[in-house]
Amino acid sequence: MILRIPMLNRAQPLARSHSNAQDHILAERKRREKLTQRFVALSALIPGLKKMDKASVLGDAIKHIKYLQESVKEYEEQKKERTMESMVLVKKSQLVLDENHQLSSSSSEGNRDCSSSNLPEMEVKVSGKDVLIKILCEKQKSNLIKIMAEIERLGLSITNSSVLPFGPTFDISIIAQKTSDFDMKVEDVVKSLSCCLS
Amino acid sequence: MILRIPMLNRAQPLARSHSNAQDHILAERKRREKLTQRFVALSALIPGLKKMDKASVLGDAIKHIKYLQESVKEYEEQKKERTMESMVLVKKSQLVLDENHQLSSSSSEGNRDCSSSNLPEMEVKVSGKDVLIKILCEKQKSNLIKIMAEIERLGLSITNSSVLPFGPTFDISIIAQKTSDFDMKVEDVVKSLSCCLS
DNA sequence: GTTTACACGTGAGAC
DNA sequence: TGTCTCACGTGTAAA
């Protein structure tokens, strides 16, 4: 904003040609038009604007910008906090269904303690020569490669795999078959994969 | 903003008392002062403001508000994606594989039934508009059709699916998205799917 | 000299 | 009724 102190000296009015004066009027008109247009555009961006006069538009625009900047600031702080503690926000609640499909909470019974589990979430099952590996991990392509490489390294032969993007994560399911080289316990497979992801 | 169409009729200038005219001038002066002050306040909130004229202040204020609103929107979407709900369905007579790949029952009621009647095993997670459904069930094609049909019936739109044959079972993973029709809790989804498989 | 931007006083509509 | 707000034309000053 250019704040000028006005001169009140009108002793000698400036001589101006007709065309010049008209140009001046026109230019000023154009300027006002632009300003008014922007006032309208600005007011359109402010939610819950009641009074539409210029002063109110400016005032509420100021309030709204302050509010938005505050919001962004909060979000950024939250983001910083989150990256510090990885993905603790994953909230799980486990329910158990009995044969009549009645729901009952089993958090105290504790088949699995899910509340404390972090990513990667992992599950390995074995049925005969088949091995089923399920992993929920952060959405990074390097993770997928690491996992596959590790599985093959352990003496398993991948026969089928599925990678589904799910929110900020990959839901990975892999079917593998034991080769003659493979001689591990399930928990060691979990351990190895968990290690190579961290 | 009150946009008025100006009247150019100056045939009869309104008679005004001296004090009235002076009041008018003063009031208008005050109004302009307020506007100018708010322009200054507004310009102070805009980072990287180069040109300080009123039009630029308004224009950049508009841009900045749009930018901030976009930022807030993104943050809120990220936040939605992060809040993840999860529900695990495990029947009371759960089978567990020990290290020697021997089947043993973990049921507290001493259920030693080692058949696959404990299926289906089910897990439903929600992340924003995404829904992840994982089911381990008997290897019957009818099961797959039942599940898919039920999911669509509930108001979910399947975007990706994976069916992996695993021993005597199917390991099914499905990613779906909520449609406008969908309004269910995770546990109800588990319940519905569990019902339609039994 | 031209362009651009500002504050001013003023008449008039809106509430 | 006054009070508020607006657009207008104008003079002026800096770029």
PDB file of N, CA, C and O in Angstrom, chain A residues 1 3 35-36 38-39 41 45 52 54-55 62 64-65 69 75-76 82 91-93 95-97 101 121 125-126 130 132 134 136 160 162 164 166-167 171 187, chain B residues 1 3 36 38-39 45 52 54-55 64-65 69 75-76 82 84 86-90 97 99 121 125 130 132 134 136 160 162 164 166-167 171 191 194 198:
ATOM      1  N   MET A   1       0.825  -1.212   0.000  1.00  0.00           N
ATOM      2  CA  MET A   1       0.000   0.000   0.000  1.00  0.00           C
ATOM      3  C   MET A   1       0.854   1.255   0.000  1.00  0.00           C
ATOM      4  O   MET A   1       1.740   1.427   0.802  1.00  0.00           O
ATOM      5  N   LEU A   3       0.909   4.824   0.932  1.00  0.00           N
ATOM      6  CA  LEU A   3       0.180   5.808   1.727  1.00  0.00           C
ATOM      7  C   LEU A   3       0.760   7.193   1.476  1.00  0.00           C
ATOM      8  O   LEU A   3       1.881   7.493   1.850  1.00  0.00           O
ATOM      9  N   LEU A  35     -10.694  -3.183  -8.860  1.00  0.00           N
ATOM     10  CA  LEU A  35     -10.738  -3.325  -7.411  1.00  0.00           C
ATOM     11  C   LEU A  35     -12.040  -3.992  -6.972  1.00  0.00           C
ATOM     12  O   LEU A  35     -12.037  -4.939  -6.182  1.00  0.00           O
ATOM     13  N   THR A  36     -13.141  -3.477  -7.509  1.00  0.00           N
ATOM     14  CA  THR A  36     -14.442  -4.034  -7.140  1.00  0.00           C
ATOM     15  C   THR A  36     -14.511  -5.522  -7.473  1.00  0.00           C
ATOM     16  O   THR A  36     -14.985  -6.338  -6.673  1.00  0.00           O
ATOM     17  N   ARG A  38     -12.121  -7.634  -7.679  1.00  0.00           N
ATOM     18  CA  ARG A  38     -11.316  -8.436  -6.748  1.00  0.00           C
ATOM     19  C   ARG A  38     -11.977  -8.530  -5.377  1.00  0.00           C
ATOM     20  O   ARG A  38     -11.826  -9.521  -4.674  1.00  0.00           O
ATOM     21  N   PHE A  39     -12.672  -7.482  -5.009  1.00  0.00           N
ATOM     22  CA  PHE A  39     -13.434  -7.548  -3.760  1.00  0.00           C
ATOM     23  C   PHE A  39     -14.461  -8.678  -3.828  1.00  0.00           C
ATOM     24  O   PHE A  39     -14.616  -9.457  -2.883  1.00  0.00           O
ATOM     25  N   ALA A  41     -14.313 -11.334  -5.783  1.00  0.00           N
ATOM     26  CA  ALA A  41     -13.596 -12.612  -5.799  1.00  0.00           C
ATOM     27  C   ALA A  41     -13.139 -12.986  -4.394  1.00  0.00           C
ATOM     28  O   ALA A  41     -13.226 -14.151  -3.984  1.00  0.00           O
ATOM     29  N   LEU A  45     -14.353 -16.273  -1.354  1.00  0.00           N
ATOM     30  CA  LEU A  45     -13.479 -17.273  -0.734  1.00  0.00           C
ATOM     31  C   LEU A  45     -13.680 -17.374   0.770  1.00  0.00           C
ATOM     32  O   LEU A  45     -13.119 -18.257   1.415  1.00  0.00           O
ATOM     33  N   MET A  52     -21.502  -7.738   3.510  1.00  0.00           N
ATOM     34  CA  MET A  52     -20.734  -7.759   2.273  1.00  0.00           C
ATOM     35  C   MET A  52     -20.057  -6.424   1.966  1.00  0.00           C
ATOM     36  O   MET A  52     -19.527  -6.236   0.878  1.00  0.00           O
ATOM     37  N   LYS A  54     -17.231  -3.478   1.944  1.00  0.00           N
ATOM     38  CA  LYS A  54     -15.789  -3.633   1.734  1.00  0.00           C
ATOM     39  C   LYS A  54     -15.010  -3.814   3.028  1.00  0.00           C
ATOM     40  O   LYS A  54     -14.115  -4.646   3.125  1.00  0.00           O
ATOM     41  N   ALA A  55     -15.359  -3.010   4.018  1.00  0.00           N
ATOM     42  CA  ALA A  55     -14.634  -3.098   5.287  1.00  0.00           C
ATOM     43  C   ALA A  55     -14.789  -4.483   5.898  1.00  0.00           C
ATOM     44  O   ALA A  55     -13.828  -5.075   6.393  1.00  0.00           O
ATOM     45  N   ILE A  62      -9.017 -10.990   6.649  1.00  0.00           N
ATOM     46  CA  ILE A  62      -7.897 -10.990   7.593  1.00  0.00           C
ATOM     47  C   ILE A  62      -8.083 -12.108   8.620  1.00  0.00           C
ATOM     48  O   ILE A  62      -7.184 -12.926   8.854  1.00  0.00           O
ATOM     49  N   HIS A  64      -9.893 -14.766   8.379  1.00  0.00           N
ATOM     50  CA  HIS A  64      -9.850 -16.089   7.756  1.00  0.00           C
ATOM     51  C   HIS A  64      -8.427 -16.509   7.431  1.00  0.00           C
ATOM     52  O   HIS A  64      -8.052 -17.662   7.622  1.00  0.00           O
ATOM     53  N   ILE A  65      -7.636 -15.579   6.944  1.00  0.00           N
ATOM     54  CA  ILE A  65      -6.241 -15.912   6.653  1.00  0.00           C
ATOM     55  C   ILE A  65      -5.534 -16.305   7.945  1.00  0.00           C
ATOM     56  O   ILE A  65      -4.801 -17.296   7.988  1.00  0.00           O
ATOM     57  N   GLN A  69      -3.877 -19.917   8.471  1.00  0.00           N
ATOM     58  CA  GLN A  69      -2.448 -20.042   8.776  1.00  0.00           C
ATOM     59  C   GLN A  69      -2.247 -20.801  10.075  1.00  0.00           C
ATOM     60  O   GLN A  69      -1.330 -21.605  10.206  1.00  0.00           O
ATOM     61  N   TYR A  75      -1.327 -28.405  11.632  1.00  0.00           N
ATOM     62  CA  TYR A  75      -1.156 -29.628  10.853  1.00  0.00           C
ATOM     63  C   TYR A  75       0.314 -29.966  10.684  1.00  0.00           C
ATOM     64  O   TYR A  75       0.707 -31.131  10.777  1.00  0.00           O
ATOM     65  N   GLU A  76       1.117 -28.948  10.449  1.00  0.00           N
ATOM     66  CA  GLU A  76       2.542 -29.207  10.252  1.00  0.00           C
ATOM     67  C   GLU A  76       3.199 -29.715  11.526  1.00  0.00           C
ATOM     68  O   GLU A  76       4.063 -30.586  11.485  1.00  0.00           O
ATOM     69  N   ARG A  82       4.212 -36.927  14.080  1.00  0.00           N
ATOM     70  CA  ARG A  82       3.916 -38.259  13.559  1.00  0.00           C
ATOM     71  C   ARG A  82       5.145 -38.941  13.005  1.00  0.00           C
ATOM     72  O   ARG A  82       5.373 -40.116  13.237  1.00  0.00           O
ATOM     73  N   LYS A  91      -5.029 -47.821  14.640  1.00  0.00           N
ATOM     74  CA  LYS A  91      -5.831 -48.258  15.778  1.00  0.00           C
ATOM     75  C   LYS A  91      -6.579 -49.524  15.406  1.00  0.00           C
ATOM     76  O   LYS A  91      -7.287 -49.567  14.410  1.00  0.00           O
ATOM     77  N   LYS A  92      -6.420 -50.507  16.162  1.00  0.00           N
ATOM     78  CA  LYS A  92      -7.112 -51.750  15.857  1.00  0.00           C
ATOM     79  C   LYS A  92      -7.995 -52.143  17.027  1.00  0.00           C
ATOM     80  O   LYS A  92      -7.680 -51.941  18.171  1.00  0.00           O
ATOM     81  N   SER A  93      -9.143 -52.705  16.675  1.00  0.00           N
ATOM     82  CA  SER A  93      -9.978 -53.246  17.719  1.00  0.00           C
ATOM     83  C   SER A  93     -10.422 -54.623  17.273  1.00  0.00           C
ATOM     84  O   SER A  93     -10.896 -54.796  16.167  1.00  0.00           O
ATOM     85  N   LEU A  95     -12.525 -58.086  17.492  1.00  0.00           N
ATOM     86  CA  LEU A  95     -13.772 -58.663  17.969  1.00  0.00           C
ATOM     87  C   LEU A  95     -13.787 -60.155  17.674  1.00  0.00           C
ATOM     88  O   LEU A  95     -13.164 -60.609  16.732  1.00  0.00           O
ATOM     89  N   VAL A  96     -14.509 -60.852  18.467  1.00  0.00           N
ATOM     90  CA  VAL A  96     -14.619 -62.293  18.261  1.00  0.00           C
ATOM     91  C   VAL A  96     -16.079 -62.643  18.002  1.00  0.00           C
ATOM     92  O   VAL A  96     -16.979 -62.143  18.681  1.00  0.00           O
ATOM     93  N   LEU A  97     -16.289 -63.444  17.004  1.00  0.00           N
ATOM     94  CA  LEU A  97     -17.640 -63.898  16.716  1.00  0.00           C
ATOM     95  C   LEU A  97     -17.800 -65.350  17.151  1.00  0.00           C
ATOM     96  O   LEU A  97     -16.967 -66.193  16.840  1.00  0.00           O
ATOM     97  N   HIS A 101     -22.758 -65.779  15.450  1.00  0.00           N
ATOM     98  CA  HIS A 101     -22.362 -64.481  14.879  1.00  0.00           C
ATOM     99  C   HIS A 101     -22.700 -63.327  15.807  1.00  0.00           C
ATOM    100  O   HIS A 101     -23.055 -62.249  15.354  1.00  0.00           O
ATOM    101  N   GLU A 121       3.047 -55.003   9.710  1.00  0.00           N
ATOM    102  CA  GLU A 121       2.224 -56.055  10.270  1.00  0.00           C
ATOM    103  C   GLU A 121       2.511 -57.303   9.440  1.00  0.00           C
ATOM    104  O   GLU A 121       2.589 -57.212   8.225  1.00  0.00           O
ATOM    105  N   LYS A 125       1.923 -68.274   7.388  1.00  0.00           N
ATOM    106  CA  LYS A 125       1.249 -69.554   7.628  1.00  0.00           C
ATOM    107  C   LYS A 125       1.846 -70.621   6.732  1.00  0.00           C
ATOM    108  O   LYS A 125       2.338 -70.328   5.637  1.00  0.00           O
ATOM    109  N   VAL A 126       1.742 -71.849   7.193  1.00  0.00           N
ATOM    110  CA  VAL A 126       2.274 -72.952   6.401  1.00  0.00           C
ATOM    111  C   VAL A 126       1.217 -74.042   6.273  1.00  0.00           C
ATOM    112  O   VAL A 126       0.533 -74.366   7.247  1.00  0.00           O
ATOM    113  N   ASP A 130       3.114 -75.409   0.935  1.00  0.00           N
ATOM    114  CA  ASP A 130       2.759 -74.013   0.677  1.00  0.00           C
ATOM    115  C   ASP A 130       3.068 -73.123   1.881  1.00  0.00           C
ATOM    116  O   ASP A 130       2.893 -73.530   3.027  1.00  0.00           O
ATOM    117  N   LEU A 132       2.205 -69.135   3.152  1.00  0.00           N
ATOM    118  CA  LEU A 132       1.462 -67.904   2.902  1.00  0.00           C
ATOM    119  C   LEU A 132       2.062 -66.786   3.739  1.00  0.00           C
ATOM    120  O   LEU A 132       2.185 -66.905   4.956  1.00  0.00           O
ATOM    121  N   LYS A 134       1.758 -62.766   4.597  1.00  0.00           N
ATOM    122  CA  LYS A 134       0.957 -61.547   4.458  1.00  0.00           C
ATOM    123  C   LYS A 134       1.637 -60.399   5.209  1.00  0.00           C
ATOM    124  O   LYS A 134       1.987 -60.540   6.385  1.00  0.00           O
ATOM    125  N   LEU A 136       1.601 -56.057   5.862  1.00  0.00           N
ATOM    126  CA  LEU A 136       1.067 -54.697   5.674  1.00  0.00           C
ATOM    127  C   LEU A 136       2.193 -53.725   6.040  1.00  0.00           C
ATOM    128  O   LEU A 136       2.612 -53.662   7.195  1.00  0.00           O
ATOM    129  N   ASN A 160       3.048 -67.011  -6.412  1.00  0.00           N
ATOM    130  CA  ASN A 160       1.939 -66.101  -6.637  1.00  0.00           C
ATOM    131  C   ASN A 160       2.063 -64.926  -5.662  1.00  0.00           C
ATOM    132  O   ASN A 160       2.469 -65.112  -4.514  1.00  0.00           O
ATOM    133  N   SER A 162       0.430 -60.786  -4.585  1.00  0.00           N
ATOM    134  CA  SER A 162      -0.549 -59.725  -4.792  1.00  0.00           C
ATOM    135  C   SER A 162      -0.144 -58.516  -3.963  1.00  0.00           C
ATOM    136  O   SER A 162       0.171 -58.640  -2.783  1.00  0.00           O
ATOM    137  N   LEU A 164      -1.648 -54.884  -3.023  1.00  0.00           N
ATOM    138  CA  LEU A 164      -2.799 -53.982  -3.111  1.00  0.00           C
ATOM    139  C   LEU A 164      -2.515 -52.686  -2.381  1.00  0.00           C
ATOM    140  O   LEU A 164      -2.183 -52.697  -1.202  1.00  0.00           O
ATOM    141  N   PHE A 166      -3.378 -49.706  -0.255  1.00  0.00           N
ATOM    142  CA  PHE A 166      -4.448 -49.497   0.729  1.00  0.00           C
ATOM    143  C   PHE A 166      -4.083 -48.304   1.587  1.00  0.00           C
ATOM    144  O   PHE A 166      -3.254 -48.416   2.486  1.00  0.00           O
ATOM    145  N   GLY A 167      -4.704 -47.174   1.269  1.00  0.00           N
ATOM    146  CA  GLY A 167      -4.369 -45.948   1.995  1.00  0.00           C
ATOM    147  C   GLY A 167      -2.886 -45.675   1.866  1.00  0.00           C
ATOM    148  O   GLY A 167      -2.348 -45.703   0.758  1.00  0.00           O
ATOM    149  N   ASP A 171      -0.780 -53.704   0.981  1.00  0.00           N
ATOM    150  CA  ASP A 171      -1.208 -54.979   1.540  1.00  0.00           C
ATOM    151  C   ASP A 171      -0.662 -56.066   0.631  1.00  0.00           C
ATOM    152  O   ASP A 171      -1.119 -56.257  -0.487  1.00  0.00           O
ATOM    153  N   GLU A 187       8.431 -68.717  12.813  1.00  0.00           N
ATOM    154  CA  GLU A 187       8.792 -67.495  13.526  1.00  0.00           C
ATOM    155  C   GLU A 187      10.107 -66.902  13.021  1.00  0.00           C
ATOM    156  O   GLU A 187      10.287 -65.682  13.061  1.00  0.00           O
TER     157      GLU A 187
ATOM    158  N   MET B   1     -20.401  -7.500  -0.767  1.00  0.00           N
ATOM    159  CA  MET B   1     -20.241  -6.264  -1.522  1.00  0.00           C
ATOM    160  C   MET B   1     -21.569  -5.796  -2.086  1.00  0.00           C
ATOM    161  O   MET B   1     -22.285  -6.547  -2.724  1.00  0.00           O
ATOM    162  N   LEU B   3     -23.113  -3.900  -4.808  1.00  0.00           N
ATOM    163  CA  LEU B   3     -22.790  -3.300  -6.097  1.00  0.00           C
ATOM    164  C   LEU B   3     -23.976  -2.486  -6.568  1.00  0.00           C
ATOM    165  O   LEU B   3     -25.025  -3.023  -6.899  1.00  0.00           O
ATOM    166  N   THR B  36      -8.316   1.760   4.546  1.00  0.00           N
ATOM    167  CA  THR B  36      -6.867   1.791   4.339  1.00  0.00           C
ATOM    168  C   THR B  36      -6.141   0.986   5.405  1.00  0.00           C
ATOM    169  O   THR B  36      -5.212   0.227   5.117  1.00  0.00           O
ATOM    170  N   ARG B  38      -7.254  -1.506   7.110  1.00  0.00           N
ATOM    171  CA  ARG B  38      -7.437  -2.942   6.897  1.00  0.00           C
ATOM    172  C   ARG B  38      -6.615  -3.442   5.721  1.00  0.00           C
ATOM    173  O   ARG B  38      -6.161  -4.577   5.714  1.00  0.00           O
ATOM    174  N   PHE B  39      -6.446  -2.572   4.727  1.00  0.00           N
ATOM    175  CA  PHE B  39      -5.572  -2.954   3.619  1.00  0.00           C
ATOM    176  C   PHE B  39      -4.165  -3.203   4.132  1.00  0.00           C
ATOM    177  O   PHE B  39      -3.514  -4.173   3.744  1.00  0.00           O
ATOM    178  N   LEU B  45      -0.284  -9.873   6.228  1.00  0.00           N
ATOM    179  CA  LEU B  45      -0.476 -11.318   6.396  1.00  0.00           C
ATOM    180  C   LEU B  45      -0.036 -12.125   5.180  1.00  0.00           C
ATOM    181  O   LEU B  45      -0.013 -13.347   5.218  1.00  0.00           O
ATOM    182  N   MET B  52       2.643  -3.262  -3.556  1.00  0.00           N
ATOM    183  CA  MET B  52       1.802  -2.976  -2.392  1.00  0.00           C
ATOM    184  C   MET B  52       0.529  -2.207  -2.740  1.00  0.00           C
ATOM    185  O   MET B  52      -0.174  -1.757  -1.849  1.00  0.00           O
ATOM    186  N   LYS B  54      -3.334  -1.470  -3.871  1.00  0.00           N
ATOM    187  CA  LYS B  54      -4.540  -2.143  -3.389  1.00  0.00           C
ATOM    188  C   LYS B  54      -4.937  -3.333  -4.249  1.00  0.00           C
ATOM    189  O   LYS B  54      -5.298  -4.388  -3.723  1.00  0.00           O
ATOM    190  N   ALA B  55      -4.866  -3.139  -5.547  1.00  0.00           N
ATOM    191  CA  ALA B  55      -5.262  -4.236  -6.436  1.00  0.00           C
ATOM    192  C   ALA B  55      -4.380  -5.461  -6.207  1.00  0.00           C
ATOM    193  O   ALA B  55      -4.871  -6.593  -6.141  1.00  0.00           O
ATOM    194  N   HIS B  64      -3.402 -16.266  -1.929  1.00  0.00           N
ATOM    195  CA  HIS B  64      -2.906 -16.861  -0.689  1.00  0.00           C
ATOM    196  C   HIS B  64      -4.001 -17.651   0.025  1.00  0.00           C
ATOM    197  O   HIS B  64      -3.747 -18.727   0.554  1.00  0.00           O
ATOM    198  N   ILE B  65      -5.196 -17.111   0.032  1.00  0.00           N
ATOM    199  CA  ILE B  65      -6.298 -17.839   0.664  1.00  0.00           C
ATOM    200  C   ILE B  65      -6.545 -19.151  -0.072  1.00  0.00           C
ATOM    201  O   ILE B  65      -6.710 -20.200   0.547  1.00  0.00           O
ATOM    202  N   GLN B  69      -6.239 -22.740   1.692  1.00  0.00           N
ATOM    203  CA  GLN B  69      -7.369 -23.654   1.720  1.00  0.00           C
ATOM    204  C   GLN B  69      -6.999 -24.986   1.085  1.00  0.00           C
ATOM    205  O   GLN B  69      -7.395 -26.051   1.560  1.00  0.00           O
ATOM    206  N   TYR B  75      -4.076 -31.612   4.006  1.00  0.00           N
ATOM    207  CA  TYR B  75      -3.767 -32.118   5.342  1.00  0.00           C
ATOM    208  C   TYR B  75      -4.920 -32.958   5.883  1.00  0.00           C
ATOM    209  O   TYR B  75      -4.707 -33.998   6.491  1.00  0.00           O
ATOM    210  N   GLU B  76      -6.144 -32.463   5.642  1.00  0.00           N
ATOM    211  CA  GLU B  76      -7.295 -33.185   6.178  1.00  0.00           C
ATOM    212  C   GLU B  76      -7.462 -34.538   5.499  1.00  0.00           C
ATOM    213  O   GLU B  76      -7.821 -35.516   6.140  1.00  0.00           O
ATOM    214  N   ARG B  82      -4.899 -41.618   7.476  1.00  0.00           N
ATOM    215  CA  ARG B  82      -4.088 -42.201   8.532  1.00  0.00           C
ATOM    216  C   ARG B  82      -4.919 -42.884   9.600  1.00  0.00           C
ATOM    217  O   ARG B  82      -4.467 -43.826  10.222  1.00  0.00           O
ATOM    218  N   MET B  84      -6.911 -45.386  10.801  1.00  0.00           N
ATOM    219  CA  MET B  84      -7.229 -46.687  10.253  1.00  0.00           C
ATOM    220  C   MET B  84      -7.977 -47.516  11.282  1.00  0.00           C
ATOM    221  O   MET B  84      -7.547 -47.649  12.410  1.00  0.00           O
ATOM    222  N   SER B  86      -9.728 -51.178  12.227  1.00  0.00           N
ATOM    223  CA  SER B  86      -9.505 -52.558  11.870  1.00  0.00           C
ATOM    224  C   SER B  86     -10.349 -53.481  12.708  1.00  0.00           C
ATOM    225  O   SER B  86     -10.656 -53.206  13.851  1.00  0.00           O
ATOM    226  N   MET B  87     -10.729 -54.529  12.087  1.00  0.00           N
ATOM    227  CA  MET B  87     -11.581 -55.488  12.781  1.00  0.00           C
ATOM    228  C   MET B  87     -11.151 -56.875  12.378  1.00  0.00           C
ATOM    229  O   MET B  87     -11.026 -57.166  11.207  1.00  0.00           O
ATOM    230  N   VAL B  88     -10.927 -57.691  13.349  1.00  0.00           N
ATOM    231  CA  VAL B  88     -10.489 -59.044  13.050  1.00  0.00           C
ATOM    232  C   VAL B  88     -11.524 -60.029  13.543  1.00  0.00           C
ATOM    233  O   VAL B  88     -12.006 -59.917  14.670  1.00  0.00           O
ATOM    234  N   LEU B  89     -11.869 -60.911  12.666  1.00  0.00           N
ATOM    235  CA  LEU B  89     -12.809 -61.958  13.060  1.00  0.00           C
ATOM    236  C   LEU B  89     -12.052 -63.259  13.277  1.00  0.00           C
ATOM    237  O   LEU B  89     -11.417 -63.763  12.379  1.00  0.00           O
ATOM    238  N   VAL B  90     -12.086 -63.733  14.471  1.00  0.00           N
ATOM    239  CA  VAL B  90     -11.464 -65.013  14.771  1.00  0.00           C
ATOM    240  C   VAL B  90     -12.459 -65.846  15.566  1.00  0.00           C
ATOM    241  O   VAL B  90     -12.975 -65.381  16.577  1.00  0.00           O
ATOM    242  N   LEU B  97      -0.834 -73.222  14.318  1.00  0.00           N
ATOM    243  CA  LEU B  97       0.230 -74.124  13.885  1.00  0.00           C
ATOM    244  C   LEU B  97       1.448 -73.914  14.763  1.00  0.00           C
ATOM    245  O   LEU B  97       1.929 -72.809  14.922  1.00  0.00           O
ATOM    246  N   GLU B  99       5.480 -74.964  15.911  1.00  0.00           N
ATOM    247  CA  GLU B  99       6.739 -74.948  15.154  1.00  0.00           C
ATOM    248  C   GLU B  99       6.926 -76.175  14.278  1.00  0.00           C
ATOM    249  O   GLU B  99       7.585 -76.126  13.256  1.00  0.00           O
ATOM    250  N   GLU B 121     -11.847 -67.080   8.231  1.00  0.00           N
ATOM    251  CA  GLU B 121     -11.095 -66.113   9.007  1.00  0.00           C
ATOM    252  C   GLU B 121     -11.237 -64.779   8.259  1.00  0.00           C
ATOM    253  O   GLU B 121     -11.144 -64.761   7.042  1.00  0.00           O
ATOM    254  N   LYS B 125     -10.473 -53.706   7.243  1.00  0.00           N
ATOM    255  CA  LYS B 125      -9.841 -52.448   7.660  1.00  0.00           C
ATOM    256  C   LYS B 125     -10.385 -51.306   6.823  1.00  0.00           C
ATOM    257  O   LYS B 125     -10.746 -51.501   5.666  1.00  0.00           O
ATOM    258  N   ASP B 130     -10.993 -46.028   1.327  1.00  0.00           N
ATOM    259  CA  ASP B 130     -10.597 -47.401   0.995  1.00  0.00           C
ATOM    260  C   ASP B 130     -11.048 -48.378   2.064  1.00  0.00           C
ATOM    261  O   ASP B 130     -11.020 -48.080   3.253  1.00  0.00           O
ATOM    262  N   LEU B 132     -10.307 -52.466   3.073  1.00  0.00           N
ATOM    263  CA  LEU B 132      -9.536 -53.680   2.803  1.00  0.00           C
ATOM    264  C   LEU B 132     -10.222 -54.854   3.477  1.00  0.00           C
ATOM    265  O   LEU B 132     -10.476 -54.839   4.682  1.00  0.00           O
ATOM    266  N   LYS B 134      -9.979 -58.936   4.022  1.00  0.00           N
ATOM    267  CA  LYS B 134      -9.166 -60.135   3.864  1.00  0.00           C
ATOM    268  C   LYS B 134      -9.928 -61.336   4.419  1.00  0.00           C
ATOM    269  O   LYS B 134     -10.401 -61.311   5.554  1.00  0.00           O
ATOM    270  N   LEU B 136      -9.963 -65.685   4.653  1.00  0.00           N
ATOM    271  CA  LEU B 136      -9.410 -67.015   4.397  1.00  0.00           C
ATOM    272  C   LEU B 136     -10.560 -68.004   4.551  1.00  0.00           C
ATOM    273  O   LEU B 136     -11.103 -68.162   5.658  1.00  0.00           O
ATOM    274  N   ASN B 160     -10.107 -53.791  -6.699  1.00  0.00           N
ATOM    275  CA  ASN B 160      -8.961 -54.676  -6.859  1.00  0.00           C
ATOM    276  C   ASN B 160      -9.187 -55.913  -6.004  1.00  0.00           C
ATOM    277  O   ASN B 160      -9.703 -55.812  -4.893  1.00  0.00           O
ATOM    278  N   SER B 162      -7.661 -60.117  -5.101  1.00  0.00           N
ATOM    279  CA  SER B 162      -6.663 -61.153  -5.276  1.00  0.00           C
ATOM    280  C   SER B 162      -7.147 -62.428  -4.598  1.00  0.00           C
ATOM    281  O   SER B 162      -7.598 -62.396  -3.458  1.00  0.00           O
ATOM    282  N   LEU B 164      -5.744 -66.121  -3.803  1.00  0.00           N
ATOM    283  CA  LEU B 164      -4.585 -67.007  -3.850  1.00  0.00           C
ATOM    284  C   LEU B 164      -4.958 -68.369  -3.272  1.00  0.00           C
ATOM    285  O   LEU B 164      -5.411 -68.461  -2.133  1.00  0.00           O
ATOM    286  N   PHE B 166      -4.370 -71.528  -1.355  1.00  0.00           N
ATOM    287  CA  PHE B 166      -3.411 -71.817  -0.284  1.00  0.00           C
ATOM    288  C   PHE B 166      -3.860 -73.100   0.403  1.00  0.00           C
ATOM    289  O   PHE B 166      -4.781 -73.089   1.209  1.00  0.00           O
ATOM    290  N   GLY B 167      -3.195 -74.197   0.058  1.00  0.00           N
ATOM    291  CA  GLY B 167      -3.607 -75.479   0.620  1.00  0.00           C
ATOM    292  C   GLY B 167      -5.070 -75.731   0.296  1.00  0.00           C
ATOM    293  O   GLY B 167      -5.476 -75.576  -0.858  1.00  0.00           O
ATOM    294  N   ASP B 171      -7.034 -67.652  -0.094  1.00  0.00           N
ATOM    295  CA  ASP B 171      -6.677 -66.422   0.622  1.00  0.00           C
ATOM    296  C   ASP B 171      -7.130 -65.261  -0.237  1.00  0.00           C
ATOM    297  O   ASP B 171      -6.542 -64.956  -1.266  1.00  0.00           O
ATOM    298  N   LYS B 191     -19.770 -58.836  10.106  1.00  0.00           N
ATOM    299  CA  LYS B 191     -20.950 -59.644  10.432  1.00  0.00           C
ATOM    300  C   LYS B 191     -21.669 -60.109   9.160  1.00  0.00           C
ATOM    301  O   LYS B 191     -21.971 -61.298   8.996  1.00  0.00           O
ATOM    302  N   SER B 194     -19.632 -62.612   7.213  1.00  0.00           N
ATOM    303  CA  SER B 194     -19.569 -63.869   7.958  1.00  0.00           C
ATOM    304  C   SER B 194     -20.870 -64.634   7.829  1.00  0.00           C
ATOM    305  O   SER B 194     -20.877 -65.855   7.658  1.00  0.00           O
ATOM    306  N   SER B 198     -21.896 -68.603   5.847  1.00  0.00           N
ATOM    307  CA  SER B 198     -22.262 -69.752   6.687  1.00  0.00           C
ATOM    308  C   SER B 198     -23.528 -70.441   6.182  1.00  0.00           C
ATOM    309  O   SER B 198     -24.246 -69.896   5.352  1.00  0.00           O
TER     310      SER B 198
END
